Amino acid sequence: MRAVIVAIGVAFLVSLFCTPIAIKVFTRLKAGQPIRSDGPAMHQGKKGTPTMGGVVFILATVIAYVAGHLALTTLPDLQIAQVEPTITALVLLGLMVFSGAVGFLDDFLKVRKRNSAGLNKRGKLLGQILVGAVFGVVALYFPSTMTDATGAKTNTETVGSTTLSFIRDIDALEVSKIGAVIIFIFVVMAATNGVNLTDGLDGLATGASVMVLAAYALIAFWQYRHWCADPSYTQSYCYSVRDPLEIALIAGAAAGACVGFLWWNTSPARIFMGDTGALGLGGLIAGMAMSTRTILLLPIIGGLFVIITMSVVIQIISFRTTGKRVFRMSPLQHHFELAGWSEVNIVVRFWIIAGIGVAIALGLFYSEFLANMT
């Protein structure tokens, strides 16, 4: 637990104190956010606000991960050695960094062209597919090993699984490794675009991501405390996952980094995360669902992202089939802006919706454990 707390604290402080530096640097480089001409009129005042702020909390997460591992070296009573970096960390941090890189390219093109077009849809889609495919293959085809205190190799599971999962793997829903990689690519695309569509108001996506990542930190730490690979755990009901302490550490670090960033990103935002941050967070959240074996629980944990994504899908289908729009504007947050809600009201109420989804998901996760322990 100490290592997770260290990672959270380091990520928060790095993000909190480095974001103002990023604001000055991006302002000097004239890396301001272009605003869509067809967007809400009240957004025109945000034109020129520095973007690409996701660079800060992605970097903070990586630094915090290293700090957390330094803290692990001071834990002589650790039952299962996780001091050295693992394949799990490679997959999770790789998803965050390289998904963020796709977003960074999009942000860079927007800033360079001085318009909101950026990377075309096909290019962004191919980037998401490539990132999902590469780390999906690593997660499914490269089992990781660990060494316990006696020097024996233990727990050679892969990061991902060839079965679909809800609270844990569902044995009846097994697919091939290739099928599992394809499913994961879809999850990466869904999560990255979901967070990206939610990132339309000051602090909205950041705050929602904090809740989702905190939920995954709790889930992963609970799995660590009831881990099948832990020789000191004698209960018959346990979790077969890879490196749950690593997952908890990275999820906690990312959540802490987002809280530090939120200090500057909340209304009125002094910096935006941009596609750099949105796609980076989406990639990490997808990796969390895969590594904790909770893929089908993700739509509940990230309920707000699902609702906002579906508002776009409904709007497109309705307009193309009937010529009419269901919402004044999509994504959904802009519909309420045009309905007269203040930005702060929308953000806080959407945060409440995000919190409800997280609470329901954690309740389902814990109740399943209790049901099988009694």
PDB file of N, CA and C in Angstrom, residues 242-290:
ATOM      1  N   ARG A 242      -2.482 -10.804 -13.543  1.00  0.00           N
ATOM      2  CA  ARG A 242      -1.049 -10.554 -13.566  1.00  0.00           C
ATOM      3  C   ARG A 242      -0.737  -9.256 -12.834  1.00  0.00           C
ATOM      4  N   ASP A 243       0.174  -9.326 -11.895  1.00  0.00           N
ATOM      5  CA  ASP A 243       0.764  -8.136 -11.263  1.00  0.00           C
ATOM      6  C   ASP A 243      -0.261  -7.107 -10.788  1.00  0.00           C
ATOM      7  N   PRO A 244      -1.202  -7.479  -9.917  1.00  0.00           N
ATOM      8  CA  PRO A 244      -2.221  -6.517  -9.485  1.00  0.00           C
ATOM      9  C   PRO A 244      -1.665  -5.303  -8.749  1.00  0.00           C
ATOM     10  N   LEU A 245      -0.537  -5.491  -8.032  1.00  0.00           N
ATOM     11  CA  LEU A 245       0.048  -4.335  -7.349  1.00  0.00           C
ATOM     12  C   LEU A 245       0.563  -3.319  -8.361  1.00  0.00           C
ATOM     13  N   GLU A 246       1.114  -3.802  -9.461  1.00  0.00           N
ATOM     14  CA  GLU A 246       1.545  -2.906 -10.540  1.00  0.00           C
ATOM     15  C   GLU A 246       0.359  -2.113 -11.091  1.00  0.00           C
ATOM     16  N   ILE A 247      -0.739  -2.819 -11.296  1.00  0.00           N
ATOM     17  CA  ILE A 247      -1.931  -2.170 -11.849  1.00  0.00           C
ATOM     18  C   ILE A 247      -2.423  -1.092 -10.899  1.00  0.00           C
ATOM     19  N   ALA A 248      -2.503  -1.426  -9.607  1.00  0.00           N
ATOM     20  CA  ALA A 248      -2.970  -0.459  -8.605  1.00  0.00           C
ATOM     21  C   ALA A 248      -2.046   0.746  -8.543  1.00  0.00           C
ATOM     22  N   LEU A 249      -0.747   0.498  -8.635  1.00  0.00           N
ATOM     23  CA  LEU A 249       0.234   1.581  -8.565  1.00  0.00           C
ATOM     24  C   LEU A 249       0.069   2.541  -9.748  1.00  0.00           C
ATOM     25  N   ILE A 250      -0.075   1.985 -10.944  1.00  0.00           N
ATOM     26  CA  ILE A 250      -0.194   2.827 -12.138  1.00  0.00           C
ATOM     27  C   ILE A 250      -1.533   3.554 -12.157  1.00  0.00           C
ATOM     28  N   ALA A 251      -2.615   2.855 -11.798  1.00  0.00           N
ATOM     29  CA  ALA A 251      -3.933   3.504 -11.760  1.00  0.00           C
ATOM     30  C   ALA A 251      -3.944   4.630 -10.736  1.00  0.00           C
ATOM     31  N   GLY A 252      -3.374   4.380  -9.562  1.00  0.00           N
ATOM     32  CA  GLY A 252      -3.313   5.419  -8.539  1.00  0.00           C
ATOM     33  C   GLY A 252      -2.464   6.599  -8.972  1.00  0.00           C
ATOM     34  N   ALA A 253      -1.335   6.300  -9.624  1.00  0.00           N
ATOM     35  CA  ALA A 253      -0.458   7.370 -10.101  1.00  0.00           C
ATOM     36  C   ALA A 253      -1.168   8.237 -11.133  1.00  0.00           C
ATOM     37  N   ALA A 254      -1.861   7.597 -12.079  1.00  0.00           N
ATOM     38  CA  ALA A 254      -2.576   8.352 -13.114  1.00  0.00           C
ATOM     39  C   ALA A 254      -3.692   9.190 -12.512  1.00  0.00           C
ATOM     40  N   ALA A 255      -4.400   8.631 -11.526  1.00  0.00           N
ATOM     41  CA  ALA A 255      -5.462   9.390 -10.860  1.00  0.00           C
ATOM     42  C   ALA A 255      -4.883  10.598 -10.131  1.00  0.00           C
ATOM     43  N   GLY A 256      -3.776  10.395  -9.419  1.00  0.00           N
ATOM     44  CA  GLY A 256      -3.134  11.511  -8.722  1.00  0.00           C
ATOM     45  C   GLY A 256      -2.641  12.577  -9.677  1.00  0.00           C
ATOM     46  N   ALA A 257      -2.089  12.153 -10.807  1.00  0.00           N
ATOM     47  CA  ALA A 257      -1.606  13.107 -11.814  1.00  0.00           C
ATOM     48  C   ALA A 257      -2.765  13.926 -12.378  1.00  0.00           C
ATOM     49  N   CYS A 258      -3.903  13.277 -12.584  1.00  0.00           N
ATOM     50  CA  CYS A 258      -5.071  13.991 -13.119  1.00  0.00           C
ATOM     51  C   CYS A 258      -5.622  14.986 -12.112  1.00  0.00           C
ATOM     52  N   VAL A 259      -5.571  14.645 -10.817  1.00  0.00           N
ATOM     53  CA  VAL A 259      -6.025  15.595  -9.782  1.00  0.00           C
ATOM     54  C   VAL A 259      -5.150  16.842  -9.792  1.00  0.00           C
ATOM     55  N   GLY A 260      -3.828  16.640  -9.889  1.00  0.00           N
ATOM     56  CA  GLY A 260      -2.923  17.787  -9.959  1.00  0.00           C
ATOM     57  C   GLY A 260      -3.185  18.640 -11.181  1.00  0.00           C
ATOM     58  N   PHE A 261      -3.457  17.984 -12.307  1.00  0.00           N
ATOM     59  CA  PHE A 261      -3.762  18.713 -13.537  1.00  0.00           C
ATOM     60  C   PHE A 261      -5.103  19.423 -13.440  1.00  0.00           C
ATOM     61  N   LEU A 262      -6.062  18.819 -12.743  1.00  0.00           N
ATOM     62  CA  LEU A 262      -7.400  19.389 -12.623  1.00  0.00           C
ATOM     63  C   LEU A 262      -7.386  20.745 -11.919  1.00  0.00           C
ATOM     64  N   TRP A 263      -6.396  20.969 -11.058  1.00  0.00           N
ATOM     65  CA  TRP A 263      -6.256  22.259 -10.369  1.00  0.00           C
ATOM     66  C   TRP A 263      -6.194  23.400 -11.387  1.00  0.00           C
ATOM     67  N   TRP A 264      -5.545  23.138 -12.531  1.00  0.00           N
ATOM     68  CA  TRP A 264      -5.365  24.166 -13.563  1.00  0.00           C
ATOM     69  C   TRP A 264      -6.353  24.012 -14.716  1.00  0.00           C
ATOM     70  N   ASN A 265      -6.990  22.852 -14.790  1.00  0.00           N
ATOM     71  CA  ASN A 265      -7.882  22.546 -15.900  1.00  0.00           C
ATOM     72  C   ASN A 265      -9.350  22.857 -15.596  1.00  0.00           C
ATOM     73  N   THR A 266      -9.660  23.052 -14.302  1.00  0.00           N
ATOM     74  CA  THR A 266     -11.043  23.331 -13.946  1.00  0.00           C
ATOM     75  C   THR A 266     -11.433  24.743 -14.371  1.00  0.00           C
ATOM     76  N   SER A 267     -12.715  25.004 -14.473  1.00  0.00           N
ATOM     77  CA  SER A 267     -13.220  26.269 -15.023  1.00  0.00           C
ATOM     78  C   SER A 267     -12.825  27.477 -14.171  1.00  0.00           C
ATOM     79  N   PRO A 268     -12.322  28.533 -14.800  1.00  0.00           N
ATOM     80  CA  PRO A 268     -11.953  28.641 -16.217  1.00  0.00           C
ATOM     81  C   PRO A 268     -10.577  28.014 -16.453  1.00  0.00           C
ATOM     82  N   ALA A 269     -10.519  27.088 -17.382  1.00  0.00           N
ATOM     83  CA  ALA A 269      -9.298  26.322 -17.624  1.00  0.00           C
ATOM     84  C   ALA A 269      -8.169  27.216 -18.116  1.00  0.00           C
ATOM     85  N   ARG A 270      -6.997  26.994 -17.543  1.00  0.00           N
ATOM     86  CA  ARG A 270      -5.807  27.691 -18.012  1.00  0.00           C
ATOM     87  C   ARG A 270      -5.016  26.851 -19.001  1.00  0.00           C
ATOM     88  N   ILE A 271      -5.401  25.573 -19.106  1.00  0.00           N
ATOM     89  CA  ILE A 271      -4.776  24.668 -20.061  1.00  0.00           C
ATOM     90  C   ILE A 271      -5.749  23.524 -20.343  1.00  0.00           C
ATOM     91  N   PHE A 272      -5.719  23.003 -21.560  1.00  0.00           N
ATOM     92  CA  PHE A 272      -6.535  21.861 -21.928  1.00  0.00           C
ATOM     93  C   PHE A 272      -5.648  20.624 -22.055  1.00  0.00           C
ATOM     94  N   MET A 273      -6.227  19.453 -21.788  1.00  0.00           N
ATOM     95  CA  MET A 273      -5.453  18.216 -21.958  1.00  0.00           C
ATOM     96  C   MET A 273      -5.236  17.896 -23.428  1.00  0.00           C
ATOM     97  N   GLY A 274      -6.139  18.357 -24.298  1.00  0.00           N
ATOM     98  CA  GLY A 274      -6.038  18.071 -25.721  1.00  0.00           C
ATOM     99  C   GLY A 274      -6.234  16.595 -26.016  1.00  0.00           C
ATOM    100  N   ASP A 275      -6.122  16.245 -27.269  1.00  0.00           N
ATOM    101  CA  ASP A 275      -6.209  14.833 -27.646  1.00  0.00           C
ATOM    102  C   ASP A 275      -5.044  14.047 -27.060  1.00  0.00           C
ATOM    103  N   THR A 276      -3.948  14.717 -26.780  1.00  0.00           N
ATOM    104  CA  THR A 276      -2.814  14.063 -26.131  1.00  0.00           C
ATOM    105  C   THR A 276      -3.252  13.398 -24.845  1.00  0.00           C
ATOM    106  N   GLY A 277      -3.922  14.160 -24.004  1.00  0.00           N
ATOM    107  CA  GLY A 277      -4.372  13.627 -22.721  1.00  0.00           C
ATOM    108  C   GLY A 277      -5.559  12.708 -22.839  1.00  0.00           C
ATOM    109  N   ALA A 278      -6.534  13.082 -23.687  1.00  0.00           N
ATOM    110  CA  ALA A 278      -7.760  12.288 -23.808  1.00  0.00           C
ATOM    111  C   ALA A 278      -7.470  10.887 -24.341  1.00  0.00           C
ATOM    112  N   LEU A 279      -6.672  10.809 -25.402  1.00  0.00           N
ATOM    113  CA  LEU A 279      -6.362   9.498 -25.966  1.00  0.00           C
ATOM    114  C   LEU A 279      -5.431   8.713 -25.043  1.00  0.00           C
ATOM    115  N   GLY A 280      -4.523   9.418 -24.367  1.00  0.00           N
ATOM    116  CA  GLY A 280      -3.644   8.741 -23.415  1.00  0.00           C
ATOM    117  C   GLY A 280      -4.434   8.116 -22.276  1.00  0.00           C
ATOM    118  N   LEU A 281      -5.370   8.870 -21.716  1.00  0.00           N
ATOM    119  CA  LEU A 281      -6.205   8.345 -20.630  1.00  0.00           C
ATOM    120  C   LEU A 281      -7.083   7.201 -21.122  1.00  0.00           C
ATOM    121  N   GLY A 282      -7.648   7.350 -22.314  1.00  0.00           N
ATOM    122  CA  GLY A 282      -8.485   6.294 -22.860  1.00  0.00           C
ATOM    123  C   GLY A 282      -7.712   4.998 -23.061  1.00  0.00           C
ATOM    124  N   GLY A 283      -6.490   5.104 -23.582  1.00  0.00           N
ATOM    125  CA  GLY A 283      -5.665   3.922 -23.763  1.00  0.00           C
ATOM    126  C   GLY A 283      -5.355   3.239 -22.443  1.00  0.00           C
ATOM    127  N   LEU A 284      -5.047   4.043 -21.426  1.00  0.00           N
ATOM    128  CA  LEU A 284      -4.747   3.476 -20.108  1.00  0.00           C
ATOM    129  C   LEU A 284      -5.974   2.808 -19.501  1.00  0.00           C
ATOM    130  N   ILE A 285      -7.124   3.447 -19.602  1.00  0.00           N
ATOM    131  CA  ILE A 285      -8.350   2.878 -19.042  1.00  0.00           C
ATOM    132  C   ILE A 285      -8.689   1.553 -19.735  1.00  0.00           C
ATOM    133  N   ALA A 286      -8.496   1.486 -21.046  1.00  0.00           N
ATOM    134  CA  ALA A 286      -8.708   0.225 -21.758  1.00  0.00           C
ATOM    135  C   ALA A 286      -7.772  -0.853 -21.221  1.00  0.00           C
ATOM    136  N   GLY A 287      -6.520  -0.483 -20.996  1.00  0.00           N
ATOM    137  CA  GLY A 287      -5.557  -1.430 -20.440  1.00  0.00           C
ATOM    138  C   GLY A 287      -5.933  -1.887 -19.040  1.00  0.00           C
ATOM    139  N   MET A 288      -6.492  -0.983 -18.248  1.00  0.00           N
ATOM    140  CA  MET A 288      -6.943  -1.344 -16.904  1.00  0.00           C
ATOM    141  C   MET A 288      -8.038  -2.403 -16.959  1.00  0.00           C
ATOM    142  N   ALA A 289      -8.984  -2.231 -17.878  1.00  0.00           N
ATOM    143  CA  ALA A 289     -10.073  -3.200 -18.008  1.00  0.00           C
ATOM    144  C   ALA A 289      -9.539  -4.571 -18.404  1.00  0.00           C
ATOM    145  N   MET A 290      -8.561  -4.591 -19.306  1.00  0.00           N
ATOM    146  CA  MET A 290      -7.993  -5.857 -19.753  1.00  0.00           C
ATOM    147  C   MET A 290      -7.200  -6.518 -18.643  1.00  0.00           C
TER     148      MET A 290
END
